[in-house]
Coordinates of C-alpha atoms and ligand atoms in Angstrom, one line a residue:
Chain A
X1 CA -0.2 51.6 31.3
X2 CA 0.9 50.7 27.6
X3 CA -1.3 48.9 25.3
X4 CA 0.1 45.8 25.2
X5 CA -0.1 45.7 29.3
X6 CA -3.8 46.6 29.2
X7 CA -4.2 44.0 26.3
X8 CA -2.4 41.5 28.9
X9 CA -4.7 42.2 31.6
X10 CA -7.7 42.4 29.5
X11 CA -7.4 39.0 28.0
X12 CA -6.2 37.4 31.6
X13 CA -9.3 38.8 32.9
X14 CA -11.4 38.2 30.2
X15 CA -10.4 34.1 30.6
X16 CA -10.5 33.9 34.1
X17 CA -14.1 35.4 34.1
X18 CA -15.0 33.0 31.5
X19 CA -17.0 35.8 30.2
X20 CA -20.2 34.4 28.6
X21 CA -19.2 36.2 24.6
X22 CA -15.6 35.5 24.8
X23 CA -16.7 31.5 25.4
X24 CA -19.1 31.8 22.4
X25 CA -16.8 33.1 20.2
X26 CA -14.1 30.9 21.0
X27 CA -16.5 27.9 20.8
X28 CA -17.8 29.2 17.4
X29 CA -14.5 29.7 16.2
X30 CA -13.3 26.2 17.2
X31 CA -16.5 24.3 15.8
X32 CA -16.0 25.7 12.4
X33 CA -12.3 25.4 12.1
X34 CA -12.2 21.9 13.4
X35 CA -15.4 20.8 11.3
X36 CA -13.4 22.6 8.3
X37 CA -10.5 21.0 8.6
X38 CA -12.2 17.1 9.7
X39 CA -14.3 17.4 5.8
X40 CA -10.8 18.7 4.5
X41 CA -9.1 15.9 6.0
X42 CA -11.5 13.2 5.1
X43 CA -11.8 14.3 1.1
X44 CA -8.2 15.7 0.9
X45 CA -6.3 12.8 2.5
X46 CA -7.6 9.8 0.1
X47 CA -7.1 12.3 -2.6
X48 CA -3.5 12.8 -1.9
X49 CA -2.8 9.3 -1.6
X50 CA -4.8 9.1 -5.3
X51 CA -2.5 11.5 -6.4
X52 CA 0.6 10.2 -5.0
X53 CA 0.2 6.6 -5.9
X54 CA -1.7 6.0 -9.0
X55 CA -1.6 7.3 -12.3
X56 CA -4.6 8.5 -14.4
X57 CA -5.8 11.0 -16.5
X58 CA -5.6 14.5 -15.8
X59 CA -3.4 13.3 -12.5
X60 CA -1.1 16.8 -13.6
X61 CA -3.8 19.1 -14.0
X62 CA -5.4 18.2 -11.0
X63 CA -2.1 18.7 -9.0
X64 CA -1.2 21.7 -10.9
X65 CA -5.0 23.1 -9.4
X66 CA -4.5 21.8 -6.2
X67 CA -1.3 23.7 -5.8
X68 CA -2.3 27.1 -7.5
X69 CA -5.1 27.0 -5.4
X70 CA -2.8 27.1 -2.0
X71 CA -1.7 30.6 -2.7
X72 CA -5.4 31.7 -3.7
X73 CA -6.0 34.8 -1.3
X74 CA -8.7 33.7 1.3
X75 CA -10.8 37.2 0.3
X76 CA -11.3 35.8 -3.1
X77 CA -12.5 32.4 -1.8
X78 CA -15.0 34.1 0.3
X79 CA -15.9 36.0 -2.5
X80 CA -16.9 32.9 -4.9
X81 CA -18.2 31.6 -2.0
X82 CA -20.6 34.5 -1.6
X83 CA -21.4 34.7 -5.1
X84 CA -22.7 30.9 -5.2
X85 CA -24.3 31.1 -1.8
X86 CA -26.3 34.3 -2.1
X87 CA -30.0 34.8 -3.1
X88 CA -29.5 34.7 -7.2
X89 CA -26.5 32.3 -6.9
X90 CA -26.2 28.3 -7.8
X91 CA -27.0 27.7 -4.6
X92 CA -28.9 30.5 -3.3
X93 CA -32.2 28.6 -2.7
X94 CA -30.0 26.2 0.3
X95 CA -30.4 29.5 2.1
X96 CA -26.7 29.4 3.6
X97 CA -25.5 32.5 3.3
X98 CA -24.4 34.0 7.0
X99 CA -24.5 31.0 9.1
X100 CA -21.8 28.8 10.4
X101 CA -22.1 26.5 7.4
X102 CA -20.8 28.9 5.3
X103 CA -17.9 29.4 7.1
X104 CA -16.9 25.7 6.9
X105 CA -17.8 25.5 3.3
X106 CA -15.2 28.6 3.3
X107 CA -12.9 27.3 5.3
X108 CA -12.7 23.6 3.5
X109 CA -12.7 25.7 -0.2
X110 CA -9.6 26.9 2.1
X111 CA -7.6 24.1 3.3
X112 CA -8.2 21.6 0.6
X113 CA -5.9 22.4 -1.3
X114 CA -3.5 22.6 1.6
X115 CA -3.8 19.0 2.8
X116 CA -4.2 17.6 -0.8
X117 CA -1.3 18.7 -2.6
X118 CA 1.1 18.3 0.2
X119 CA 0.3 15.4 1.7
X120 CA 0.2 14.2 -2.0
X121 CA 4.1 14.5 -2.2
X122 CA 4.4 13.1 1.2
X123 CA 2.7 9.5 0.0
X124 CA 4.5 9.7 -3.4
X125 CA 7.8 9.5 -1.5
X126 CA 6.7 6.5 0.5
X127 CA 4.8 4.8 -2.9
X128 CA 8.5 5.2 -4.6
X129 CA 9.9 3.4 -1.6
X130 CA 7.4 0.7 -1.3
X131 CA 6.1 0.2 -4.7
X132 CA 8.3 -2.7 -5.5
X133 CA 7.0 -4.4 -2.6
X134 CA 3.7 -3.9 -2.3
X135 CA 3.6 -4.8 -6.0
X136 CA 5.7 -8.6 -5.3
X137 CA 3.1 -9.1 -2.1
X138 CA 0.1 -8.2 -4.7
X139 CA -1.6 -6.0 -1.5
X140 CA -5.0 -4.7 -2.8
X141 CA -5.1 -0.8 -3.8
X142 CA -6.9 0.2 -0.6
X143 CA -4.3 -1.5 1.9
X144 CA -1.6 0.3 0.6
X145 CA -3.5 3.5 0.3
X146 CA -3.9 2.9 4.2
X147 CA -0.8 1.7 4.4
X148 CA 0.4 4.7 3.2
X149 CA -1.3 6.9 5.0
X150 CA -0.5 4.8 8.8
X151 CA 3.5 5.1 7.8
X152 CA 3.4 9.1 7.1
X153 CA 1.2 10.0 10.0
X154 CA 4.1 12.2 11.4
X155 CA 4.7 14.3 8.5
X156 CA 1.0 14.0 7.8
X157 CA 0.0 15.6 11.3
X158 CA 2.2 18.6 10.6
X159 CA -0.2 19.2 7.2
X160 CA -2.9 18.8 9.3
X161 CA -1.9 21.4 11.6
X162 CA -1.0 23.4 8.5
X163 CA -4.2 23.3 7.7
X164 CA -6.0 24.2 10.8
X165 CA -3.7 27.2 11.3
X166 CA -5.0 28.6 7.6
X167 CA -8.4 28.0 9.0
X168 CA -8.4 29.4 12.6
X169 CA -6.7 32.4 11.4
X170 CA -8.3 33.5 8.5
X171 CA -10.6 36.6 8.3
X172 CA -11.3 37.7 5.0
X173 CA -13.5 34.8 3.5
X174 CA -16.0 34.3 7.3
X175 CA -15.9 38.0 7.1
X176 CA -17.6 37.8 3.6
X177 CA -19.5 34.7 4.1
X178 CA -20.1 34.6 7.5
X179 CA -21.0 38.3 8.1
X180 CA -19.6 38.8 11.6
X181 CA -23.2 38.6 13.3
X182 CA -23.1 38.8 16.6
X183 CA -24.3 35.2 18.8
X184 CA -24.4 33.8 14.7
X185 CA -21.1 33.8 13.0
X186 CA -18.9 35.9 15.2
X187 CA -15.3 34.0 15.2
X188 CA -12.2 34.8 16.9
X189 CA -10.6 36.9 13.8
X190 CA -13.7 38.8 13.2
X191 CA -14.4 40.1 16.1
X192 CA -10.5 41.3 16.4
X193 CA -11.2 42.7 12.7
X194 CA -14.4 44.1 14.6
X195 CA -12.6 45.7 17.8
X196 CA -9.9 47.1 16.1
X197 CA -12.2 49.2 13.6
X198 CA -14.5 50.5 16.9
X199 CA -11.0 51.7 18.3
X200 CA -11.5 48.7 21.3
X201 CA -7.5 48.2 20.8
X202 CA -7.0 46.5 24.0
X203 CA -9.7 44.3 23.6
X204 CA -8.7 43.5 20.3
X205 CA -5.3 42.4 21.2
X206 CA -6.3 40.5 24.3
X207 CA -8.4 38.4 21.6
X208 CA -5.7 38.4 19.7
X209 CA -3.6 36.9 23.0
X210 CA -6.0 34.0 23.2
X211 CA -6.2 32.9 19.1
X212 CA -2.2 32.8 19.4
X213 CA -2.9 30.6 23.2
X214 CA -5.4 28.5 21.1
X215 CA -3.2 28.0 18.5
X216 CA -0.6 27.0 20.4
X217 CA -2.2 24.8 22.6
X218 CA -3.5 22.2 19.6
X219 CA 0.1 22.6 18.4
X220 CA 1.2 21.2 22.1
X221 CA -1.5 19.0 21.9
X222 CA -0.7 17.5 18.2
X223 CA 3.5 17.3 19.7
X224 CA 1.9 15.5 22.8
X225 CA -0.4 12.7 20.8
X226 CA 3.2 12.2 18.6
X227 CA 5.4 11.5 21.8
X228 CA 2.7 9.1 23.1
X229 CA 2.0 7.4 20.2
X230 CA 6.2 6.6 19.6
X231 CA 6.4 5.9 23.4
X232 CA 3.5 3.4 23.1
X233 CA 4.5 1.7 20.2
X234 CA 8.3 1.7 20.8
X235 CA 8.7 1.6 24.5
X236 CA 10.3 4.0 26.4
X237 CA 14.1 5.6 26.0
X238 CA 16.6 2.6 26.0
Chain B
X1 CA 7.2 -32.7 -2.6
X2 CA 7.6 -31.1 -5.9
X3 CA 7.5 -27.4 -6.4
X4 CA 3.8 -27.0 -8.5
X5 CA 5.2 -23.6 -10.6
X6 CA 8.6 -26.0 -12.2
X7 CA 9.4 -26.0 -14.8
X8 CA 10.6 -22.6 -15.3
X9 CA 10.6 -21.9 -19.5
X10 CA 12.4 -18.7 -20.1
X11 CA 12.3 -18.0 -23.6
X12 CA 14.2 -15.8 -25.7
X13 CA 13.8 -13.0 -23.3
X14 CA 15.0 -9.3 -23.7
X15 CA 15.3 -6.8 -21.8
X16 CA 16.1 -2.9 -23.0
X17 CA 16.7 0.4 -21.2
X18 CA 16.6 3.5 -23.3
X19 CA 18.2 1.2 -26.4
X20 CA 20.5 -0.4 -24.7
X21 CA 20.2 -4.0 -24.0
X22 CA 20.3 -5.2 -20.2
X23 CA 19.0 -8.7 -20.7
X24 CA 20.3 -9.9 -24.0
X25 CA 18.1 -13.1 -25.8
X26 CA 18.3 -15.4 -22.8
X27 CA 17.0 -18.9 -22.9
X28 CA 16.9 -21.0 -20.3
X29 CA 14.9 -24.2 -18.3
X30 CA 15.1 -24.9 -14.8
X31 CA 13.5 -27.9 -13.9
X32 CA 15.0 -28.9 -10.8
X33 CA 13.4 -28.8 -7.5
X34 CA 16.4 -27.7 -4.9
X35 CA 18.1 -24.3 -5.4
X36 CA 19.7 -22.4 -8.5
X37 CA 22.3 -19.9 -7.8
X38 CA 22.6 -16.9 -10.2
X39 CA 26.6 -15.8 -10.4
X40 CA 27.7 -13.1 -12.3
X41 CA 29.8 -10.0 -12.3
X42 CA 28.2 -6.4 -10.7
X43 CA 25.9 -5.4 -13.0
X44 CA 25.3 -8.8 -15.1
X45 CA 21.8 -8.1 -15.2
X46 CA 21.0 -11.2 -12.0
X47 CA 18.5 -8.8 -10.0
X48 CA 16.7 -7.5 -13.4
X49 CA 16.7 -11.4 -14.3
X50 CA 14.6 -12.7 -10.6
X51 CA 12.4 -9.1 -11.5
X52 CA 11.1 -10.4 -14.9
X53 CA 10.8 -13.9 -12.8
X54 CA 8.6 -12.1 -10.5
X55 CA 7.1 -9.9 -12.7
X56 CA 8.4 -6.7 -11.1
X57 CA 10.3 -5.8 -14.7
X58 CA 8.6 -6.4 -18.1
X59 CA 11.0 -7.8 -20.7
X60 CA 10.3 -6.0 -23.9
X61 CA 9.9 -9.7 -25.4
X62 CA 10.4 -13.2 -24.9
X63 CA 7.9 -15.6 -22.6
X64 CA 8.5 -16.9 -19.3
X65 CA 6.2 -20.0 -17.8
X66 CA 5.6 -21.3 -15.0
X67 CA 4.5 -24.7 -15.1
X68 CA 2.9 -24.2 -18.9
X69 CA 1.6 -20.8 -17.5
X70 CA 2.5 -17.3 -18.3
X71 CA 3.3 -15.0 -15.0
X72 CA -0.1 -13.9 -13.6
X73 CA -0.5 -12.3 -10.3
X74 CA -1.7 -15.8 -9.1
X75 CA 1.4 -16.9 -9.5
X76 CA 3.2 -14.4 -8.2
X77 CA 1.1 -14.4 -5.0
X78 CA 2.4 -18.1 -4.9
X79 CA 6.3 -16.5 -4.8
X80 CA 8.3 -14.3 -2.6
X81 CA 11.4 -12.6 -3.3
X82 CA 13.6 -10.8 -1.3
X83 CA 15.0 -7.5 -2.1
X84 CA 18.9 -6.6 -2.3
X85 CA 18.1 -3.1 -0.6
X86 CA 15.9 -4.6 2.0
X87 CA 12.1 -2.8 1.7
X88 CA 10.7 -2.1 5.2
X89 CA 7.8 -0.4 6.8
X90 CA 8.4 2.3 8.8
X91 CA 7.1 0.2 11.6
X92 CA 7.9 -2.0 13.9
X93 CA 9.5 -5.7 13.3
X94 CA 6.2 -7.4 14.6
X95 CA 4.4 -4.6 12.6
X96 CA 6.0 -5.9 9.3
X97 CA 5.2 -9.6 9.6
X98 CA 1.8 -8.7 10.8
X99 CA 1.1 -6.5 7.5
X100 CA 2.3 -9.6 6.1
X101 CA -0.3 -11.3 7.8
X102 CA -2.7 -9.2 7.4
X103 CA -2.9 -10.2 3.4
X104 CA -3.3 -13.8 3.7
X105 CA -5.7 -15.3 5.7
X106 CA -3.5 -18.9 6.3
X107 CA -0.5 -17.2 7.8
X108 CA -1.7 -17.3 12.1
X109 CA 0.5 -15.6 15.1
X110 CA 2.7 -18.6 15.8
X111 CA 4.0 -18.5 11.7
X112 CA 4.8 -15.0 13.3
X113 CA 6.7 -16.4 16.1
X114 CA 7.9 -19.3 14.1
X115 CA 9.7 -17.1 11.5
X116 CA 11.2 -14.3 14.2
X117 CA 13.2 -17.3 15.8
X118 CA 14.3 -18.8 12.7
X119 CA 15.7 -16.0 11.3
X120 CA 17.3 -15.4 15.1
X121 CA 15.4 -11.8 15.8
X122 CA 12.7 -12.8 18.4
X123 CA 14.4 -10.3 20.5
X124 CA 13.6 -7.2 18.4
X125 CA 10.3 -8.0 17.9
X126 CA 9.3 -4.6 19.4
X127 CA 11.7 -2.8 17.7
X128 CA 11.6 0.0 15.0
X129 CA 13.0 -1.2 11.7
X130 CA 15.3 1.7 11.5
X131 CA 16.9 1.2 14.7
X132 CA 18.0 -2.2 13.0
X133 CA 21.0 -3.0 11.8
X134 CA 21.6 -3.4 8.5
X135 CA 22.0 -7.4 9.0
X136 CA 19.0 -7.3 11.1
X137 CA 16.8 -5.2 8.2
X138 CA 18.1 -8.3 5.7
X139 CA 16.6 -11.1 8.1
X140 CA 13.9 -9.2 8.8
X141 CA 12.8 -9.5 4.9
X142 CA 13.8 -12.9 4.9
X143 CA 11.7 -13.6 7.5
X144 CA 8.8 -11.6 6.3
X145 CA 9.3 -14.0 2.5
X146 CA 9.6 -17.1 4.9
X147 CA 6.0 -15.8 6.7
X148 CA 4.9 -16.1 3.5
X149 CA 5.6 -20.1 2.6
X150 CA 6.0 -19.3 -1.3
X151 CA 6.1 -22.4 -3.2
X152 CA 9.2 -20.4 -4.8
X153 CA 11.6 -18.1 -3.3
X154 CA 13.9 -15.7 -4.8
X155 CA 16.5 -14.1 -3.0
X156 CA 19.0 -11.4 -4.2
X157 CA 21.8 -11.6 -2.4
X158 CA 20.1 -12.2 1.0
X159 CA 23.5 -12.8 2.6
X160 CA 25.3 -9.6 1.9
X161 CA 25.3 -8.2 5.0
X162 CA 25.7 -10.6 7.5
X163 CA 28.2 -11.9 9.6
X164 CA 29.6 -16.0 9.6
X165 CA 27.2 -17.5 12.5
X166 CA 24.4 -15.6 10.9
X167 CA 25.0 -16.8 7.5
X168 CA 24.7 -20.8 8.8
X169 CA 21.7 -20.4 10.5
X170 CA 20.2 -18.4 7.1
X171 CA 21.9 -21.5 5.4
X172 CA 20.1 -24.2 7.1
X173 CA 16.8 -22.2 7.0
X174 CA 17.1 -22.1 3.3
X175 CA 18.1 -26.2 3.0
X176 CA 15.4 -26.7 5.1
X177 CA 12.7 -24.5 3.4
X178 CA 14.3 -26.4 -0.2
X179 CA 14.1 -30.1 1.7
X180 CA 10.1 -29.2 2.3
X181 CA 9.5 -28.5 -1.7
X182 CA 10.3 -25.0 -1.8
X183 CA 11.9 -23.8 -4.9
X184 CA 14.7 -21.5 -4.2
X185 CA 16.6 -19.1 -6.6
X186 CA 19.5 -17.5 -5.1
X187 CA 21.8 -14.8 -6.3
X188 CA 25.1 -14.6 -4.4
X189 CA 28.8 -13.8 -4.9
X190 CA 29.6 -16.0 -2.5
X191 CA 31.7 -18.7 -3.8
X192 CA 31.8 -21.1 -0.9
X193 CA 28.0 -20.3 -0.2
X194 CA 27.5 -21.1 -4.0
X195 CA 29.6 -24.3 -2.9
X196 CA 27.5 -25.3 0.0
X197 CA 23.8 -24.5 -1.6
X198 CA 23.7 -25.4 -5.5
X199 CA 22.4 -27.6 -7.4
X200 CA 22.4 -25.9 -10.6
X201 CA 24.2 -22.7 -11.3
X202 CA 23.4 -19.8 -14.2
X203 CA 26.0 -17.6 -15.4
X204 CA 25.4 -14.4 -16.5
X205 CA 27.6 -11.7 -17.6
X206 CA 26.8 -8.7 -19.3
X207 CA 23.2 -9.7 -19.6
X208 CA 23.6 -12.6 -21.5
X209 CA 23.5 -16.1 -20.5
X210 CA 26.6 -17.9 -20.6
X211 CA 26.1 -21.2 -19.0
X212 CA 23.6 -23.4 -16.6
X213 CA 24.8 -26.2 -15.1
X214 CA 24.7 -28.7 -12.7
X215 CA 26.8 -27.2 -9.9
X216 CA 29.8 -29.9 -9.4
X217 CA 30.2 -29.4 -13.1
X218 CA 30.3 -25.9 -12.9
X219 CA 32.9 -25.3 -10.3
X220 CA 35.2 -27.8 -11.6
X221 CA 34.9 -27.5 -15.2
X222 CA 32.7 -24.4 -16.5
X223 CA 31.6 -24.7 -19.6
X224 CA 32.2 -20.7 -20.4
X225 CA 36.0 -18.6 -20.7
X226 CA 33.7 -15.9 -18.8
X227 CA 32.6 -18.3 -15.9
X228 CA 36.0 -19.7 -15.7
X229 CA 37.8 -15.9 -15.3
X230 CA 34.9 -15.0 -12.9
X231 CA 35.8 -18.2 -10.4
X232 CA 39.3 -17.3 -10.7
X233 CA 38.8 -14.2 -9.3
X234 CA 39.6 -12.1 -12.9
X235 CA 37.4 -8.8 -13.5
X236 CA 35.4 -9.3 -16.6
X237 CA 34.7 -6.6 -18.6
Ligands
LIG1 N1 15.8 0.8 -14.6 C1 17.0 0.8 -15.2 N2 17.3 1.6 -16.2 C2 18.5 1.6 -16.8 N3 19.4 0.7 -16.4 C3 19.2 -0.2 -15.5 C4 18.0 -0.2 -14.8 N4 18.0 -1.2 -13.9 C5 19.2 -1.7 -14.0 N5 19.9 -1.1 -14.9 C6 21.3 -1.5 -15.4 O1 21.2 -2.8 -15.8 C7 22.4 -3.5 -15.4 C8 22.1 -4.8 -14.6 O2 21.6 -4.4 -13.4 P1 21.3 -5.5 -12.2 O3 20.4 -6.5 -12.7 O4 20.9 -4.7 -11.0 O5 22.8 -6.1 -12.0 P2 23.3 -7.2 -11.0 O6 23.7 -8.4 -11.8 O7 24.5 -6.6 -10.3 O8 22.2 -7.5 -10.1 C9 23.3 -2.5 -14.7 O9 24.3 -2.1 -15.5 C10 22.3 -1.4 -14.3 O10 23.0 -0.2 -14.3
LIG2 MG1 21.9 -7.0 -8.1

């Protein structure tokens, strides 16, 4: 049997047992990932509507961070990370070091930057096409933020699942952070990192099957909330 | 009932882009309720004239006053203009009147209803704005300014797009909307409509002002060459 068919059965069996670790990790991985990407969401969202559709100070700089910090390697994040978390660090005393909250703090460090800056371009289009408008009907700042954000939900959900794809599937910054401790912080991509280095191949991959299932089943997921959504609001095919 | 933001006192306004001069020193008082039509070649400077009106554009100097009153967001709550390149959510009709209503507290459902059927799109109310028509997108917006009762409506070439039968019942709307007290400033290119709808006409042509008039007086005798050339159909350069 090649590796890749042993990987297959491995991970089929693996699911079907529902085996006890598997479900952990999976669960761990999810919790973190999603709890990421919901603080990334809720801070980075506003901020790229800030940055789309108002001018201040600093507006540049701020967007020039944001977008250098998309292509930061997640290794270094996780190494700052450690750095401010651990014993003789800013923020050592908070204790957070290897648990799942360090992983999210990671992971949002992570994504940020991701959801800010591009969905910051996103709304800026839209303000140019609406500005004249929303300016003759006087609407309040926070409508048209809102507004904003309601008319580029599409585009808006593709960030998102930008975003979570950065988080689900990173290793190097939970490694760090995180530790890989087993029942504690063990996440999908550590434990493949883990597998692979005890020479488990098979079981490695067959993890690896189910992160790419899991992936795309919140993509399906994300395409089947959009078709709804337009079929509810519009009616059906005419 | 007499429009409360009349008389309009433009004064010595100017307008520049990058040194050159789109609004050139124009002067002008409208006082009369009804509606004034804005003629004038492409490019005369009509749609940056209704955007200082509104306050969408800031003159580089002159005044404008409303009533005694310098533009103030008050005031312009108390206007509506519509756009020549229609501006639409990306929603549906009944989702664009409703953001509308959404603003001001006075405007209920049935204004909703009310406006759909005069502008004739009751029909569509479910529809997405960009499966519309062009025509349809241009009532949509006048029905969303309608929704909004200004006490002064500005509409830049609201008409463009649309075909005879719509254009009568947009027509009677407006004479309607002008008979209850509503101001109404209208820019077309339309002759006849200009015909049918004025009571006072102002020229402009290469952002300057060349004339205001009553309207009988300005399609029988205008005052200016330019005005005349522009009737008769002449490209004015
Ligand atoms: N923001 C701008 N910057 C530079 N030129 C402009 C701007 N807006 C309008 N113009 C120019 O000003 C002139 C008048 O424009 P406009 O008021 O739109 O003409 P129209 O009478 O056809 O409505 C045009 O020549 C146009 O190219
Ligand atoms: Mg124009």
């Amino acid at each position: 049997m090649s590796i890749f068919q042993e990987a297959l059965s491995t991970a089929f069996l693996l699911i079907l047992q529902r085996d006890a670790d598997l479900m952990e990790i999976i669960g761990l991985s999810m919790q973190v990932s999603l709890t990421a990407l919901f603080i990334a969401c809720v801070l980075g969202l506003p901020l790229g509507a800030l940055m789309g559709s108002r001018e201040f100070r600093f507006k540049q700089s701020l967007r020039g961070i944001f977008n250098a910090l998309m292509g930061v390697p997640p290794v270094v994040v996780g190494l700052i990370v450690y750095l401010n978390l651990s014993r003789s660090g800013l923020f050592g005393a908070l204790e957070l070091l290897y648990t799942p909250t360090a992983m999210i703090i990671a992971q949002v460090i992570l994504i940020l930057p991701i959801i800010a800056a591009l969905s910051s371009q996103i709304l800026e289009d839209l303000h140019e096409e609406y500005r004249d408008l929303f300016s003759s009907l006087v609407v309040p700042p926070h409508k048209a933020l809102l507004a904003y954000i309601i008319d580029a939900r599409y585009s808006l959900l593709t960030i998102i699942l930008a975003g979570f794809g950065r988080a689900i599937s990173e290793v190097g910054a939970v490694m760090i952070v995180g530790g890989n401790i087993d029942h504690l912080t063990r996440v999908m991509t550590t434990a493949i990192a883990l597998e692979t280095s005890k020479g488990e191949l098979a079981l490695a991959l067959a993890l690896g099957i189910i992160l790419l299932l899991l992936a795309l089943l919140v993509n399906f997921a994300a395409q089947q909330f959009k078709s709804f959504q337009t079929v509810q609001r519009y009616g059906g095919g005419r | 009932m007499r429009c409360a933001l009349l008389p309009i006192q433009i004064d010595r306004l100017w307008l520049k882009a990058r040194h050159k001069p789109l609004l050139r020193d124009i002067s002008v008082t409208i006082k009369g309720d009804g509606i004034t039509v804005i003629m004038g070649p492409n490019g005369a400077g009509k749609s940056l004239f209704i955007r200082c009106l509104h306050g969408l554009s800031q003159p580089d100097s002159g005044a404008i006053n409303f009533a005694g009153t310098p533009l103030n967001s008050d005031i312009r709550q108390r206007q509506a203009l519509m756009f020549q390149k229609p501006i639409l959510l990306k929603r549906t009709v009944q989702q664009n009147l409703a953001f509308v209503q959404s603003l001001r507290a006075d405007i209920l459902m049935a204004d909703i209803e009310r406006v759909l059927e005069q502008v004739g799109l009751r029909h569509l109310a479910k529809q997405p704005v960009k499966q519309l028509s062009g025509g349809e997108q241009q009532r949509l917006a006048l029905a969303r300014a309608l929704l909004l009762r200004p006490e002064m409506l500005f509409l830049d070439e609201a008409c463009a797009n649309l075909d005879p039968a719509s254009v009568g019942q947009i027509e009677s709307v407006l004479l309607e909307a002008s008979n209850r007290g509503q101001k109404i400033i209208l820019i077309t290119h339309d002759i006849a409509q200009a015909k049918r709808l004025a009571d006072d006409i102002v020229f402009l042509h290469h952002g300057q002002l060349w004339e205001h008039s009553p309207a009988d007086r300005f399609f029988t005798r205008p005052a200016s060459e330019q005005a005349q050339a522009y009737l008769d159909g002449q490209i004015l350069i």
